[in-house]
PDB file of C-alpha atoms in Angstrom:
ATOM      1  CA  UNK T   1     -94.832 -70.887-131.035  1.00 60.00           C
ATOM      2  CA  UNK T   2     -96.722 -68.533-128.982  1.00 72.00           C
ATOM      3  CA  UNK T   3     -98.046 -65.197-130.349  1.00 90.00           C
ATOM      4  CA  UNK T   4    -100.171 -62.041-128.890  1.00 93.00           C
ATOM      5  CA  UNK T   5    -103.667 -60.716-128.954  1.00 96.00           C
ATOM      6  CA  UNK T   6    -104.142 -57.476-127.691  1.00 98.00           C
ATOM      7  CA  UNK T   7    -107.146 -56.597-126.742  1.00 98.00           C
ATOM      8  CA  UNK T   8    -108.053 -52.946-126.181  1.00 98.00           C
ATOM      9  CA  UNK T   9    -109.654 -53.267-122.212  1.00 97.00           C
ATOM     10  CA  UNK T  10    -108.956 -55.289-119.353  1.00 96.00           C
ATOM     11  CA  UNK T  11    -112.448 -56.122-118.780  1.00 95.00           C
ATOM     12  CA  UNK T  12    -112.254 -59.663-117.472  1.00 94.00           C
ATOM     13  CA  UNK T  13    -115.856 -59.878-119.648  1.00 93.00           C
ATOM     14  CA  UNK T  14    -113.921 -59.100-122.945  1.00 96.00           C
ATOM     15  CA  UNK T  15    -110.700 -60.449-122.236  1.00 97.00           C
ATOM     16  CA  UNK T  16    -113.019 -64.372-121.535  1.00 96.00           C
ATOM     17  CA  UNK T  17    -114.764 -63.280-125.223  1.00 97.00           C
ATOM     18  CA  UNK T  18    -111.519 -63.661-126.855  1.00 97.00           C
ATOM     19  CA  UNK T  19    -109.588 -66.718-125.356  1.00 96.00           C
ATOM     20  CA  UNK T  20    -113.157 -68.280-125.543  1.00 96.00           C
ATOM     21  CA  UNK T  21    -113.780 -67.653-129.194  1.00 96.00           C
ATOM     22  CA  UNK T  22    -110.282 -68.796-129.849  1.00 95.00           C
ATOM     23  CA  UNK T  23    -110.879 -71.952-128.276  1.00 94.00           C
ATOM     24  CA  UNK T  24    -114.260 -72.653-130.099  1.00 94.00           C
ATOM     25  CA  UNK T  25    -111.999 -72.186-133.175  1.00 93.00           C
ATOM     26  CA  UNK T  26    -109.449 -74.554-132.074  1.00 91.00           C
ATOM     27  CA  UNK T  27    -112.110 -77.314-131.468  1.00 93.00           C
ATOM     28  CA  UNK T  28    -113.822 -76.277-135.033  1.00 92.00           C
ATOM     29  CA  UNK T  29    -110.425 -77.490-136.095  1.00 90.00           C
ATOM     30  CA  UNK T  30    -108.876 -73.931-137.696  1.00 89.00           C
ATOM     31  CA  UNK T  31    -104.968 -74.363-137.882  1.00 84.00           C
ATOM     32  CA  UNK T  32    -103.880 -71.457-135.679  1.00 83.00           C
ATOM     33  CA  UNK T  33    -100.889 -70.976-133.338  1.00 85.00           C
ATOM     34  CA  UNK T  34    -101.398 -70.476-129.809  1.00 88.00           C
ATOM     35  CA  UNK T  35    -102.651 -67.071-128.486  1.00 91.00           C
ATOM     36  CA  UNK T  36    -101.858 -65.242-125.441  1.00 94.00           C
ATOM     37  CA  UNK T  37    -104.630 -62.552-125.355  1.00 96.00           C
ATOM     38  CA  UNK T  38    -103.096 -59.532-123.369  1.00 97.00           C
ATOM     39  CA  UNK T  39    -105.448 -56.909-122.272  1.00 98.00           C
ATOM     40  CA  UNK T  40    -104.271 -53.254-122.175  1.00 98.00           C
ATOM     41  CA  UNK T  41    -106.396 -50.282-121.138  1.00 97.00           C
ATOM     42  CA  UNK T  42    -106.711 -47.717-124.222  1.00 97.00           C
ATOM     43  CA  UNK T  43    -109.049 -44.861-124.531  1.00 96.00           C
ATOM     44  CA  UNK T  44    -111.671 -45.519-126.838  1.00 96.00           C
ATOM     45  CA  UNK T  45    -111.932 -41.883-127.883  1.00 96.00           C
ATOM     46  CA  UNK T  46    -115.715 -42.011-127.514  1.00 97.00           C
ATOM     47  CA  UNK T  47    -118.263 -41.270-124.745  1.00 94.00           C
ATOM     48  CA  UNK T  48    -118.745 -43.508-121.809  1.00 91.00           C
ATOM     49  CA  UNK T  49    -121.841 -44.028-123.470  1.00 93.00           C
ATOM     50  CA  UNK T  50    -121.614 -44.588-126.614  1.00 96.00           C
ATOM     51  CA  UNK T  51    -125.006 -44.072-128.213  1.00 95.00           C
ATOM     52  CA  UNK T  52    -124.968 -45.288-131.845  1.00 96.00           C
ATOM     53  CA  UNK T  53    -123.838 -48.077-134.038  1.00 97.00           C
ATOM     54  CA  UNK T  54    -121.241 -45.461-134.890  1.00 98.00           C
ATOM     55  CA  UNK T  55    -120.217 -44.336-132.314  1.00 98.00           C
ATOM     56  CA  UNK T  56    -119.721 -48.080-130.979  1.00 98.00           C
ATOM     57  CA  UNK T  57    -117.725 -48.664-134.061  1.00 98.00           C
ATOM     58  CA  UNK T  58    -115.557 -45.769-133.656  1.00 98.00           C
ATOM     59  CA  UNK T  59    -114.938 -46.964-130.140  1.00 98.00           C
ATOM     60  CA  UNK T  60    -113.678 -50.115-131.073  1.00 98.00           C
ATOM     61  CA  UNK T  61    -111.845 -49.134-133.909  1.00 98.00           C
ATOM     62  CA  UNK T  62    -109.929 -46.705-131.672  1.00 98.00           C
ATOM     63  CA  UNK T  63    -108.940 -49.256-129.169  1.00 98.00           C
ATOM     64  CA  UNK T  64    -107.429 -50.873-132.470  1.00 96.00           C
ATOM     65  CA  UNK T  65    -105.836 -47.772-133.517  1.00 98.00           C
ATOM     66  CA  UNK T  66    -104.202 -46.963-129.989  1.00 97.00           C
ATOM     67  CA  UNK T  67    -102.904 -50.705-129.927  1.00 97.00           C
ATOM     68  CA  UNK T  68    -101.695 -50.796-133.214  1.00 97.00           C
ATOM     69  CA  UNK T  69     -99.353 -47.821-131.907  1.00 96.00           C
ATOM     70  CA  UNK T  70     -97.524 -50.003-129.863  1.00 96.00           C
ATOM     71  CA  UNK T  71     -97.967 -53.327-131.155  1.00 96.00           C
ATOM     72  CA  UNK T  72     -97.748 -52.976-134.939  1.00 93.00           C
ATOM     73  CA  UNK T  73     -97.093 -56.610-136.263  1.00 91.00           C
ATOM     74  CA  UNK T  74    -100.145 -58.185-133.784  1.00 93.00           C
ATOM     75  CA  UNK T  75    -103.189 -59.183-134.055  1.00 95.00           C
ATOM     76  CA  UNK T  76    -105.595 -55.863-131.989  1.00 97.00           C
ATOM     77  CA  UNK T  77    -109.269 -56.566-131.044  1.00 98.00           C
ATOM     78  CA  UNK T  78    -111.683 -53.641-129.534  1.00 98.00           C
ATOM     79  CA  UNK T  79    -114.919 -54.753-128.332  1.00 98.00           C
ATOM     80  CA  UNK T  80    -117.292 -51.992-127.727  1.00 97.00           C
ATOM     81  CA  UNK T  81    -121.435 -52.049-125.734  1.00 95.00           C
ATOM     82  CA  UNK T  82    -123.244 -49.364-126.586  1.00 96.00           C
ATOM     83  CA  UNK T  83    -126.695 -48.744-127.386  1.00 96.00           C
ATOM     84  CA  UNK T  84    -128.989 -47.774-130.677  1.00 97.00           C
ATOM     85  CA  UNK T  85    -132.461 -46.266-130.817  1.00 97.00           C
ATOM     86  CA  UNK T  86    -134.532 -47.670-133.505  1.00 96.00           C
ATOM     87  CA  UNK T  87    -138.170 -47.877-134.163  1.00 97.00           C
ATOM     88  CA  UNK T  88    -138.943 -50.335-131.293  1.00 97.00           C
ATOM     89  CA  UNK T  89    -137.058 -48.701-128.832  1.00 96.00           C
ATOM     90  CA  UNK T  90    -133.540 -48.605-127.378  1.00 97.00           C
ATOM     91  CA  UNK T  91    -131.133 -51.656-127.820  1.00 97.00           C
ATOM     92  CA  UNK T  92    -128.188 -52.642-126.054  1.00 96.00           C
ATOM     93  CA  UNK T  93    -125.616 -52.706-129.197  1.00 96.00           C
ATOM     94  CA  UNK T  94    -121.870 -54.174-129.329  1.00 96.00           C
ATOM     95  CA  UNK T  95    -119.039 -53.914-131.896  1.00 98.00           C
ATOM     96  CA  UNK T  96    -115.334 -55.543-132.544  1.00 98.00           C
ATOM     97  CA  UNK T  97    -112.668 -54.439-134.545  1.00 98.00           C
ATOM     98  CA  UNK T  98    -110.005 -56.767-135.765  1.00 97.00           C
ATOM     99  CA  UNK T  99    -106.615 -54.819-137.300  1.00 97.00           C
ATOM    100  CA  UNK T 100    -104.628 -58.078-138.305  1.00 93.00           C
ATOM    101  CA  UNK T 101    -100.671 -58.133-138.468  1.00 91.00           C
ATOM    102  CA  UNK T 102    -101.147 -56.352-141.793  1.00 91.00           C
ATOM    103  CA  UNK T 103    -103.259 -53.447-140.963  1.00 92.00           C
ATOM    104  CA  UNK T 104    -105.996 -54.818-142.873  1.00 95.00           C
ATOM    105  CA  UNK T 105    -109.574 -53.771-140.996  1.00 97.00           C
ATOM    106  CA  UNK T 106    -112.579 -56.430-139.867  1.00 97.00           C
ATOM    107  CA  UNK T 107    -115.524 -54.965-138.287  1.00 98.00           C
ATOM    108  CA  UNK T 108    -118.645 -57.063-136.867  1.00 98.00           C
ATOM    109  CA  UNK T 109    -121.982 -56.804-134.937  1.00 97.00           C
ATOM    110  CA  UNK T 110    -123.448 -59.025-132.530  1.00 93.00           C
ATOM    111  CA  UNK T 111    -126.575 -59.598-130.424  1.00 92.00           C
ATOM    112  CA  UNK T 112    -129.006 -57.045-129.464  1.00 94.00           C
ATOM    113  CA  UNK T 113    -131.952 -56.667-126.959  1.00 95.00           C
ATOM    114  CA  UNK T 114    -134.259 -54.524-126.031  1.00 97.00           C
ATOM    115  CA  UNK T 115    -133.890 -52.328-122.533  1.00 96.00           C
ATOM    116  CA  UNK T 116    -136.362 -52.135-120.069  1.00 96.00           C
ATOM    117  CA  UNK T 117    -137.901 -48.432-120.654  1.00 96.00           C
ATOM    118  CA  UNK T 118    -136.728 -47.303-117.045  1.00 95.00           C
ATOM    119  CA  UNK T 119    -133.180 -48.234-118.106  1.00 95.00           C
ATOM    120  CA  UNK T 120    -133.476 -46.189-121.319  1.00 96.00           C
ATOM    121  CA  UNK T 121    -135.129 -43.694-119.479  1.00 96.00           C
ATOM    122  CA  UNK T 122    -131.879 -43.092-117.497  1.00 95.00           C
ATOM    123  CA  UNK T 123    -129.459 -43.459-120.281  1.00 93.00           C
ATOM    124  CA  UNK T 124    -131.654 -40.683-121.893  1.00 94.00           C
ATOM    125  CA  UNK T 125    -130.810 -38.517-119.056  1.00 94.00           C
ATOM    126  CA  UNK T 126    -127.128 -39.402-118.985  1.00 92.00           C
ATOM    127  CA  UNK T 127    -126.353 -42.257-117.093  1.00 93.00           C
ATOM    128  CA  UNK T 128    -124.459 -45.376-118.582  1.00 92.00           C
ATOM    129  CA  UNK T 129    -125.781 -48.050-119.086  1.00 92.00           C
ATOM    130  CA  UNK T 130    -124.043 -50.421-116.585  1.00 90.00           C
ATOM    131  CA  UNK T 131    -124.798 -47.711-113.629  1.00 92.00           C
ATOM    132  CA  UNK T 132    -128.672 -48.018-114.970  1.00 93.00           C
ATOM    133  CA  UNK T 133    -128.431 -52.184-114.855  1.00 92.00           C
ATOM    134  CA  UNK T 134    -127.030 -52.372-112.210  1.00 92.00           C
ATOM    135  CA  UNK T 135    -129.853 -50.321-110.660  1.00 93.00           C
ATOM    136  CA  UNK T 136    -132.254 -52.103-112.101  1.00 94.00           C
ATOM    137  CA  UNK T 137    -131.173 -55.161-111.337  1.00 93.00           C
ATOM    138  CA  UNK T 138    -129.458 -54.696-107.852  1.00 93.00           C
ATOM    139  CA  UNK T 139    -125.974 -56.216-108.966  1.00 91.00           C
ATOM    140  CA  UNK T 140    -122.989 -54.981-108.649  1.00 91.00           C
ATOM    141  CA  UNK T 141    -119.775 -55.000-111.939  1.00 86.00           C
ATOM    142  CA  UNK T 142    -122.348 -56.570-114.050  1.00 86.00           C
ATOM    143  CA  UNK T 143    -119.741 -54.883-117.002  1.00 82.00           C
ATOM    144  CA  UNK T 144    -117.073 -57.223-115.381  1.00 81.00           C
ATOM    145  CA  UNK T 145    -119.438 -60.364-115.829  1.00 85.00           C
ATOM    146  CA  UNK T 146    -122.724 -61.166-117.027  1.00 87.00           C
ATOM    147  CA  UNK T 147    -123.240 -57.884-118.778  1.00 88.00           C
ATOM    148  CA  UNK T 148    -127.075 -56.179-119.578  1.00 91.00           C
ATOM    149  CA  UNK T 149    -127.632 -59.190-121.755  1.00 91.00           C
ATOM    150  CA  UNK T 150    -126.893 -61.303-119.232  1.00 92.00           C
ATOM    151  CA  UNK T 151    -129.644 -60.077-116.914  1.00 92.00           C
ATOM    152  CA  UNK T 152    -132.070 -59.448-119.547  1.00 94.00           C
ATOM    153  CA  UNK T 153    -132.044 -62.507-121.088  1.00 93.00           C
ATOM    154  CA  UNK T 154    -131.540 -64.693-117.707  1.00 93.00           C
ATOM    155  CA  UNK T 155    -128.154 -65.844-118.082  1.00 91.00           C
ATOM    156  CA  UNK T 156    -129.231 -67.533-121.131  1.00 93.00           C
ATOM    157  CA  UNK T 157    -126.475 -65.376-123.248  1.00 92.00           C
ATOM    158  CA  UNK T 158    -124.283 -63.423-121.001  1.00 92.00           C
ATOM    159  CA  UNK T 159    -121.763 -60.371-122.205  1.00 91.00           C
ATOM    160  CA  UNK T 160    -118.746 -62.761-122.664  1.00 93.00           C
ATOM    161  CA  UNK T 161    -120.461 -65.180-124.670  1.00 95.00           C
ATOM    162  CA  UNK T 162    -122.186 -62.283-126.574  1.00 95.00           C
ATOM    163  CA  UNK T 163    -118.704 -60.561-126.878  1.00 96.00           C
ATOM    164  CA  UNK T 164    -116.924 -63.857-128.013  1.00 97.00           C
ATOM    165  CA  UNK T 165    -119.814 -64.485-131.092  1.00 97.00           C
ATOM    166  CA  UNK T 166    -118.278 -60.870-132.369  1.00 98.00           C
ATOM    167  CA  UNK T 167    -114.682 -62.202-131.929  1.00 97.00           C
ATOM    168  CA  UNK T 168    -115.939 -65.272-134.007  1.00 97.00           C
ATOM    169  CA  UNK T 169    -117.265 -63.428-136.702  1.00 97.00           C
ATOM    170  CA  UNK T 170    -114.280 -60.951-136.624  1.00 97.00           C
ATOM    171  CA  UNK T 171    -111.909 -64.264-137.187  1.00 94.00           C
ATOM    172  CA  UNK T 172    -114.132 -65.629-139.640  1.00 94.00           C
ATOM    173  CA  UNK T 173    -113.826 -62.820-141.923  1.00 95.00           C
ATOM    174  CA  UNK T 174    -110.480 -62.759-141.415  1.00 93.00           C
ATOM    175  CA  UNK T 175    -110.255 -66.697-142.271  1.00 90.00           C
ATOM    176  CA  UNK T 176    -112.743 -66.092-145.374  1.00 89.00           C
ATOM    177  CA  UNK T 177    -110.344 -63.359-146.322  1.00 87.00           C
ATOM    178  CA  UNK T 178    -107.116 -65.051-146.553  1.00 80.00           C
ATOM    179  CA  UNK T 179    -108.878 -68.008-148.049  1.00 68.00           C
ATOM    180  CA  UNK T 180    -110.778 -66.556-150.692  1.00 60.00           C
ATOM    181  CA  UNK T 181    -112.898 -69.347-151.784  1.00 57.00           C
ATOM    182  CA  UNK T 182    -115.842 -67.091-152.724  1.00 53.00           C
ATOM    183  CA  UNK T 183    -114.425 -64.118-153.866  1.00 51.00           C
ATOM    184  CA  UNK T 184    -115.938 -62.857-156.955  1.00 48.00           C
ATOM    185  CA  UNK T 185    -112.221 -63.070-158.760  1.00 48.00           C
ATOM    186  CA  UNK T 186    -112.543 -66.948-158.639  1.00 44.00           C
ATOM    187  CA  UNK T 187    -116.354 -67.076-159.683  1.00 40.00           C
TER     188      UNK T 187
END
């Protein structure tokens, strides 16, 4: 039997995270029907730019929430880029949000890197970040495909890959959760 993912953008980038994280947990051997993952456009409620951890979060969990609307008993995944200011500088920053058939909430993190300072320079003034990569790196829908990590780290992790590590740990909470095996009620 064949049942939905919905995921909350149908950025080809996020769309490959998913169906490529499910597949890593197919060959990791997780008993799991077979997904279609179904992309709709939703608003994420937040700026173009979302400049926080927070406000990254709230993105994704508002792709969620507008999915959820019309898709109650599926599985919903919003993946959110943004970036996050911290001591060192400015980071590129992305977030998922898993709502499960039951409601119940999973939020994860995944890998950051520093931008170049012109790049932050122009996100400081307002641009987005994928109008400031692609600038910098004179390529065109790098959102669509390799993504700022992709160019900043050579291709060696690319936005898709980075997007699909956040799907895996979004899963594997979910997995953890229905299993249980170290939950402090069985310690």
């Amino acid at each position: 039997m064949q049942e939905e993912i919905y995921v909350g953008s149908r950025n080809q980038a996020k769309l490959k995270a998913v169906e490529l994280a499910i597949q890593e947990l197919k060959q990791k051997g997780v008993d799991m029907p077979t997904f279609q993952v179904i992309g709709v456009d939703v608003p994420s409620g937040v700026a173009a730019q979302p400049y926080s951890d927070e406000e990254t979060i709230s993105g994704a969990l508002n792709r969620c929430l507008e999915l959820k609307k019309n898709y109650p008993a599926s599985l919903c995944i919003g993946l959110e880029g943004g970036v996050q200011r911290n001591h060192e500088g400015l980071f590129v920053c992305n977030w998922g949000v898993l709502l499960d058939e039951h409601g119940k909430k999973y939020v994860a993190s995944g890998a950051r890197v520093k931008l170049p300072e012109e790049v932050a320079e122009g996100l400081d003034n307002g641009k987005e970040l994928s109008e400031m990569m692609e600038l910098y790196s004179k390529r065109k829908d790098i959102r669509s495909k390799e993504g700022a990590i992709g160019i900043l780290t050579e291709g060696l992790l690319d936005r898709s890959t980075m997007f699909a590590q956040v799907t895996l740990l979004l899963f594997g909470q979910k997995l953890h959760a229905q299993d249980g095996a170290y939950s402090v009620a069985k310690m």
